[in-house]
Coordinates of C-alpha atoms in Angstrom, one line a residue:
M252 CA -5.4 4.4 10.0
I253 CA -5.4 2.5 6.6
R254 CA -7.3 -0.4 7.8
K255 CA -9.9 1.5 9.3
S256 CA -10.4 3.3 6.3
A257 CA -10.8 0.1 4.0
T258 CA -13.0 -1.2 6.6
G259 CA -15.1 1.9 6.2
V260 CA -14.9 1.8 2.5
I261 CA -16.4 -2.0 2.5
V262 CA -19.0 -1.2 5.1
A263 CA -20.3 2.0 2.9
L264 CA -20.2 -0.5 0.0
A265 CA -22.0 -3.0 1.7
V266 CA -24.7 -0.4 2.9
I267 CA -25.5 0.9 -0.7
W268 CA -25.4 -2.4 -2.4
G269 CA -27.9 -3.9 0.2
G270 CA -29.6 -0.4 -0.1
G271 CA -29.8 -1.1 -3.7
I272 CA -31.0 -4.6 -3.6
W273 CA -34.0 -3.6 -1.2
Y274 CA -34.7 -0.8 -3.6
T275 CA -34.7 -3.1 -7.0
G276 CA -36.5 -5.7 -5.1
T277 CA -39.4 -3.6 -4.3
Q278 CA -39.8 -2.8 -8.4
I279 CA -40.3 -6.6 -9.3
Q280 CA -44.1 -7.1 -8.1
P281 CA -45.3 -3.9 -9.4
G282 CA -43.5 -4.8 -12.7
V283 CA -45.2 -8.1 -12.8
E284 CA -48.3 -6.5 -12.4
K285 CA -48.0 -3.6 -14.8
F286 CA -46.7 -6.4 -17.3
I287 CA -49.5 -8.4 -16.8
K288 CA -52.3 -5.6 -16.9
D289 CA -50.8 -4.4 -20.6
F290 CA -51.2 -8.2 -21.7
N291 CA -54.6 -8.4 -20.5
D292 CA -55.4 -4.6 -21.9
A293 CA -54.5 -6.0 -25.2
K294 CA -56.8 -8.8 -24.9
K295 CA -59.9 -6.5 -24.6
K296 CA -59.1 -4.9 -27.7
G297 CA -58.8 -8.0 -29.5
E298 CA -55.0 -7.9 -30.2
H299 CA -54.6 -11.8 -29.1
A300 CA -55.0 -14.5 -31.4
Y301 CA -56.7 -16.3 -28.8
D302 CA -58.5 -15.6 -25.7
M303 CA -56.0 -16.0 -23.3
T304 CA -55.4 -14.4 -19.5
L305 CA -51.9 -13.9 -17.9
S306 CA -52.0 -13.8 -14.1
Y307 CA -49.3 -14.6 -11.6
K308 CA -49.4 -16.6 -8.3
N309 CA -47.5 -17.4 -5.2
F310 CA -45.0 -14.2 -5.2
D311 CA -42.4 -14.7 -2.6
K312 CA -40.2 -11.8 -2.3
G313 CA -36.6 -12.2 -0.4
F314 CA -34.0 -10.0 0.3
F315 CA -31.6 -11.2 -2.5
N316 CA -34.2 -12.9 -4.8
S317 CA -38.1 -13.2 -5.4
H318 CA -39.8 -16.1 -6.9
F319 CA -43.6 -16.6 -8.6
Q320 CA -45.4 -18.3 -11.2
M321 CA -46.6 -17.1 -14.5
Q322 CA -49.6 -18.4 -15.8
I323 CA -51.4 -18.0 -19.4
S324 CA -54.7 -19.4 -19.4
F325 CA -56.7 -20.0 -22.7
D326 CA -60.0 -19.1 -21.6
N327 CA -61.9 -20.7 -24.6
G328 CA -59.3 -23.0 -25.6
A329 CA -57.7 -23.2 -28.8
P330 CA -59.2 -25.9 -31.0
D331 CA -56.8 -25.9 -33.6
L332 CA -54.4 -26.6 -31.1
N333 CA -56.1 -29.2 -29.1
I334 CA -56.1 -27.0 -26.3
K335 CA -59.2 -27.1 -23.9
P336 CA -61.0 -24.2 -22.4
G337 CA -59.3 -23.4 -19.1
Q338 CA -56.1 -25.5 -19.9
K339 CA -52.9 -22.9 -18.8
V340 CA -49.2 -22.4 -19.8
A341 CA -47.3 -21.7 -16.4
F342 CA -43.6 -20.5 -15.9
D343 CA -42.0 -20.6 -12.6
V344 CA -39.8 -17.5 -12.2
D345 CA -36.5 -17.2 -10.3
V346 CA -35.7 -13.5 -9.8
E347 CA -32.4 -12.2 -8.7
H348 CA -32.4 -8.4 -7.4
G349 CA -30.0 -5.9 -8.9
P350 CA -27.8 -3.5 -8.9
L351 CA -25.4 -6.9 -9.0
P352 CA -27.3 -10.1 -9.5
I353 CA -25.5 -12.9 -7.7
T354 CA -25.2 -15.0 -10.7
M355 CA -23.8 -12.3 -12.9
L356 CA -21.5 -11.7 -10.7
M357 CA -20.1 -15.2 -10.5
H358 CA -19.9 -14.9 -14.3
G359 CA -17.9 -12.2 -14.3
N360 CA -20.7 -9.4 -15.3
V361 CA -20.2 -6.0 -12.9
I362 CA -22.1 -4.3 -15.3
P363 CA -25.2 -3.0 -12.6
A364 CA -28.5 -4.6 -13.6
L365 CA -32.5 -4.1 -12.3
A366 CA -32.6 -7.8 -12.3
A367 CA -31.7 -11.2 -13.9
A368 CA -34.2 -14.1 -14.2
K369 CA -34.6 -17.6 -14.6
V370 CA -37.5 -18.9 -16.5
N371 CA -38.7 -22.2 -16.9
L372 CA -41.6 -23.9 -18.4
V373 CA -43.8 -26.0 -15.7
N374 CA -44.8 -29.5 -16.6
N375 CA -48.3 -30.0 -16.7
E376 CA -51.2 -31.3 -18.5
L377 CA -51.0 -29.1 -21.5
T378 CA -47.2 -29.5 -21.7
Q379 CA -46.3 -32.6 -21.0
P380 CA -46.2 -33.8 -24.4
L381 CA -43.2 -31.1 -24.7
F382 CA -41.4 -32.8 -21.9
I383 CA -41.8 -36.3 -23.0
A384 CA -40.5 -35.1 -26.7
A385 CA -37.5 -33.8 -24.3
K386 CA -36.9 -37.0 -22.7
N387 CA -38.5 -35.7 -19.3
K388 CA -36.0 -32.7 -19.7
S389 CA -37.1 -29.0 -19.5
P390 CA -37.8 -28.4 -23.0
V391 CA -36.9 -24.8 -22.6
E392 CA -35.0 -22.4 -20.4
A393 CA -34.6 -18.8 -20.3
T394 CA -32.4 -16.8 -18.6
L395 CA -33.0 -12.7 -18.8
R396 CA -31.3 -9.9 -17.8
F397 CA -33.1 -6.1 -17.1
A398 CA -31.3 -2.7 -17.5
F399 CA -32.2 -0.2 -15.7
G400 CA -32.9 1.8 -18.8
G401 CA -35.2 -0.3 -20.2
S402 CA -33.2 -2.6 -22.4
F403 CA -33.1 -6.3 -21.7
S404 CA -31.4 -9.2 -23.3
T405 CA -32.7 -12.9 -23.3
T406 CA -31.1 -16.3 -23.6
L407 CA -33.2 -19.5 -24.3
D408 CA -31.8 -22.7 -24.4
V409 CA -33.6 -25.4 -26.3
A410 CA -33.2 -29.1 -25.2
P411 CA -33.2 -31.8 -27.9
A412 CA -36.4 -33.3 -29.0
E413 CA -38.3 -35.6 -30.8
Y414 CA -41.5 -34.6 -31.7
G415 CA -43.1 -37.6 -34.0
K416 CA -41.3 -37.4 -37.7
F417 CA -39.4 -34.4 -36.5
S418 CA -36.7 -33.9 -34.5
F419 CA -33.7 -31.9 -33.8
G420 CA -30.8 -31.3 -31.6
E421 CA -29.7 -28.6 -29.2
G422 CA -30.4 -24.8 -29.6
Q423 CA -29.8 -21.5 -28.5
F424 CA -31.3 -18.4 -29.2
T425 CA -30.4 -14.6 -27.9
F426 CA -33.1 -11.6 -27.7
N427 CA -31.7 -7.9 -27.3
G428 CA -34.4 -5.2 -27.0
D429 CA -35.2 -1.7 -25.8
G430 CA -38.0 -0.7 -23.6
S431 CA -39.1 -4.6 -22.7
S432 CA -41.0 -4.7 -25.9
L433 CA -40.3 -5.6 -29.8
S434 CA -39.0 -2.1 -30.3
N435 CA -35.4 -2.4 -31.7
L436 CA -35.2 -6.4 -31.4
D437 CA -32.2 -8.1 -32.2
I438 CA -32.5 -12.2 -32.2
E439 CA -30.1 -14.4 -33.4
G440 CA -30.3 -18.5 -32.9
K441 CA -29.2 -21.9 -34.1
V442 CA -30.5 -25.3 -33.6
E443 CA -28.5 -28.4 -34.7
D444 CA -29.2 -31.6 -36.3
I445 CA -32.9 -31.3 -37.8
V446 CA -34.6 -34.1 -39.1
L447 CA -37.7 -34.8 -41.0
Q448 CA -38.8 -38.3 -41.7
L449 CA -40.7 -38.2 -44.6
S450 CA -41.5 -42.0 -44.8
P451 CA -40.0 -45.1 -43.5
M452 CA -37.5 -45.0 -46.5
N453 CA -36.9 -41.3 -47.2
K454 CA -35.8 -38.4 -45.1
V455 CA -35.1 -34.8 -45.1
T456 CA -31.4 -33.7 -42.6
A457 CA -30.2 -30.2 -42.1
K458 CA -27.0 -29.7 -40.3
S459 CA -28.3 -26.7 -38.4
F460 CA -31.0 -23.8 -39.0
T461 CA -29.6 -20.4 -37.9
I462 CA -31.6 -17.4 -37.6
D463 CA -30.4 -13.5 -37.6
S464 CA -32.8 -10.6 -37.4
L465 CA -32.7 -6.9 -36.2
T466 CA -36.4 -5.3 -36.4
R467 CA -37.8 -2.1 -35.0
L468 CA -41.3 -0.5 -34.2
E469 CA -41.7 3.0 -35.4
E470 CA -44.5 4.9 -33.8
K471 CA -45.2 1.6 -32.2
K472 CA -47.0 0.1 -35.2
F473 CA -44.5 0.3 -38.6
P474 CA -42.3 -3.1 -38.6
V475 CA -39.0 -2.2 -40.3
G476 CA -35.8 -4.1 -40.2
E477 CA -34.2 -7.2 -41.8
S478 CA -34.2 -11.1 -41.2
E479 CA -32.6 -14.2 -42.3
S480 CA -33.1 -17.9 -41.8
K481 CA -31.2 -20.4 -43.0
F482 CA -31.1 -24.1 -43.2
N483 CA -27.5 -25.4 -43.9
Q484 CA -26.0 -28.4 -45.1
V485 CA -29.3 -30.2 -46.5
N486 CA -29.5 -33.7 -47.4
I487 CA -32.5 -35.6 -49.3
I488 CA -32.0 -39.3 -48.3
N489 CA -33.7 -42.2 -49.6
Q490 CA -32.9 -45.7 -48.1
G491 CA -29.9 -44.6 -46.8
E492 CA -28.1 -42.8 -49.8
D493 CA -27.9 -39.2 -50.3
V494 CA -30.1 -38.4 -53.4
A495 CA -29.4 -34.4 -53.4
Q496 CA -27.6 -31.8 -51.3
I497 CA -28.2 -28.1 -50.7
D498 CA -25.7 -25.9 -49.2
A499 CA -28.1 -23.7 -47.6
F500 CA -31.6 -22.7 -47.8
V501 CA -32.1 -19.1 -47.2
A502 CA -35.2 -17.0 -46.4
K503 CA -34.9 -13.1 -46.4
T504 CA -37.2 -10.5 -45.2
R505 CA -36.6 -6.9 -45.8
L506 CA -39.3 -4.5 -44.2
D507 CA -38.9 -0.9 -45.0
R508 CA -41.3 2.3 -44.3
V509 CA -42.7 4.5 -47.0
K510 CA -41.1 7.9 -46.7
D511 CA -43.6 9.8 -44.7
K512 CA -46.2 7.6 -45.0
D513 CA -48.2 5.1 -42.9
Y514 CA -47.3 2.2 -45.1
I515 CA -44.3 -0.3 -45.5
N516 CA -42.7 -2.2 -48.3
V517 CA -42.4 -5.9 -47.8
N518 CA -39.3 -7.6 -49.9
L519 CA -39.0 -11.8 -49.5
T520 CA -36.4 -13.6 -51.1
Y521 CA -35.7 -17.3 -51.0
E522 CA -32.3 -18.6 -52.0
L523 CA -30.9 -22.3 -53.0
D524 CA -27.4 -22.3 -53.0
K525 CA -25.4 -25.2 -54.6
L526 CA -27.9 -27.8 -55.2
T527 CA -26.2 -31.3 -56.1
K528 CA -27.6 -34.3 -57.3
G529 CA -24.9 -37.2 -57.0
N530 CA -21.9 -35.8 -59.0
Q531 CA -24.2 -33.4 -61.1
Q532 CA -23.8 -29.7 -59.9
L533 CA -27.3 -28.4 -60.4
G534 CA -26.3 -24.6 -59.9
S535 CA -27.9 -22.2 -57.8
G536 CA -31.5 -20.2 -57.4
E537 CA -33.3 -17.1 -56.5
W538 CA -37.0 -16.2 -56.1
S539 CA -38.3 -13.0 -54.6
L540 CA -41.6 -11.3 -53.9
I541 CA -42.1 -7.8 -53.8
A542 CA -45.0 -6.0 -52.0
E543 CA -45.3 -2.4 -51.6
S544 CA -47.4 0.1 -49.8
I545 CA -48.8 -2.0 -47.4
D546 CA -50.7 -1.1 -44.6
P547 CA -49.7 -2.8 -41.0
S548 CA -52.7 -1.8 -39.1
A549 CA -55.1 -2.8 -41.8
V550 CA -53.0 -6.5 -42.1
R551 CA -53.0 -6.7 -38.3
Q552 CA -56.7 -5.9 -37.9
F553 CA -57.4 -8.9 -41.0
I554 CA -55.2 -11.3 -39.0
I555 CA -57.1 -10.4 -35.6
Q556 CA -60.9 -11.1 -37.4
Y557 CA -59.4 -14.2 -39.2
N558 CA -58.1 -15.9 -36.2
I559 CA -61.9 -14.8 -34.5
A560 CA -63.6 -15.9 -37.1
M561 CA -61.5 -19.8 -37.4
Q562 CA -61.9 -19.9 -33.4
K563 CA -65.6 -19.6 -33.7
Q564 CA -65.9 -22.1 -36.7
L565 CA -63.2 -24.7 -34.7
A566 CA -65.5 -24.0 -31.4
A567 CA -68.8 -25.1 -33.6
H568 CA -67.1 -27.7 -35.7
P569 CA -64.2 -29.3 -33.4
E570 CA -63.4 -32.2 -35.6
L571 CA -61.9 -29.8 -38.3
A572 CA -59.1 -29.6 -35.9
N573 CA -58.2 -32.9 -36.7
D574 CA -58.8 -33.2 -40.2
E575 CA -55.6 -34.2 -42.3
V576 CA -55.1 -33.4 -45.6

């Protein structure tokens, strides 16, 4: 009797899980199409810095997982980024259906989720330099988890890379948010071993770069919150010898909404922690900039119009994109 009862429970759970997998699997493609529609609608409203179109192809839905490729096409190019009209950035997306994605179960996570996904940058004409800089490894890989309530979490792994005079070691960033948007977005991240080669004899190094940010959008248009970016253990090196050291260089941003009004106050603070030259302690410093009653909608429109004007200027005079100061 006990064995029959246990078997019945297992069968019932299997049916429920199978039904859940089937249901969540049916939600993937409509969700992708809605995301694409929202992105392209924003383009029509002039909300993008560049004229970009989002699309997907090769959607292959299985019982346990789905696969497709997401593409961002630069319709008119981006001359300031040396992107030609029609060039694309593509991502391979592998989705595991909920309610209990297999990979999450293997890592001991038994919290139900709508889906989990792996996203990889595709190596193509536009992105090939990134793969070369990362020594033919994938420069970035993302793991995403989507909850039934609309919240999401993302882990972004960054491969060590060398871009000319700038290089860094491995890094990882985590993003947690609500409603698959920038509302209530929590960001934490770290990149190690940063090097900026100023000349054959001079360079600046930092043991790590960290970021910690918690922001939200009020009424979908007022950004508020705090963020802190920090370069840790900075060394200025000349001919192989340390010229100066800085324990930390910190940039802090605080955005507050003016009570009962459609404006925000901005507080920017830069800190220099323990500057040392040789054996001499030069102390620490702080510099702040405060701006009050900023209209975020007006600033956004200014940025959009500025980007449009710059695109037209660069399209008419592409040689400007290659000018060096």
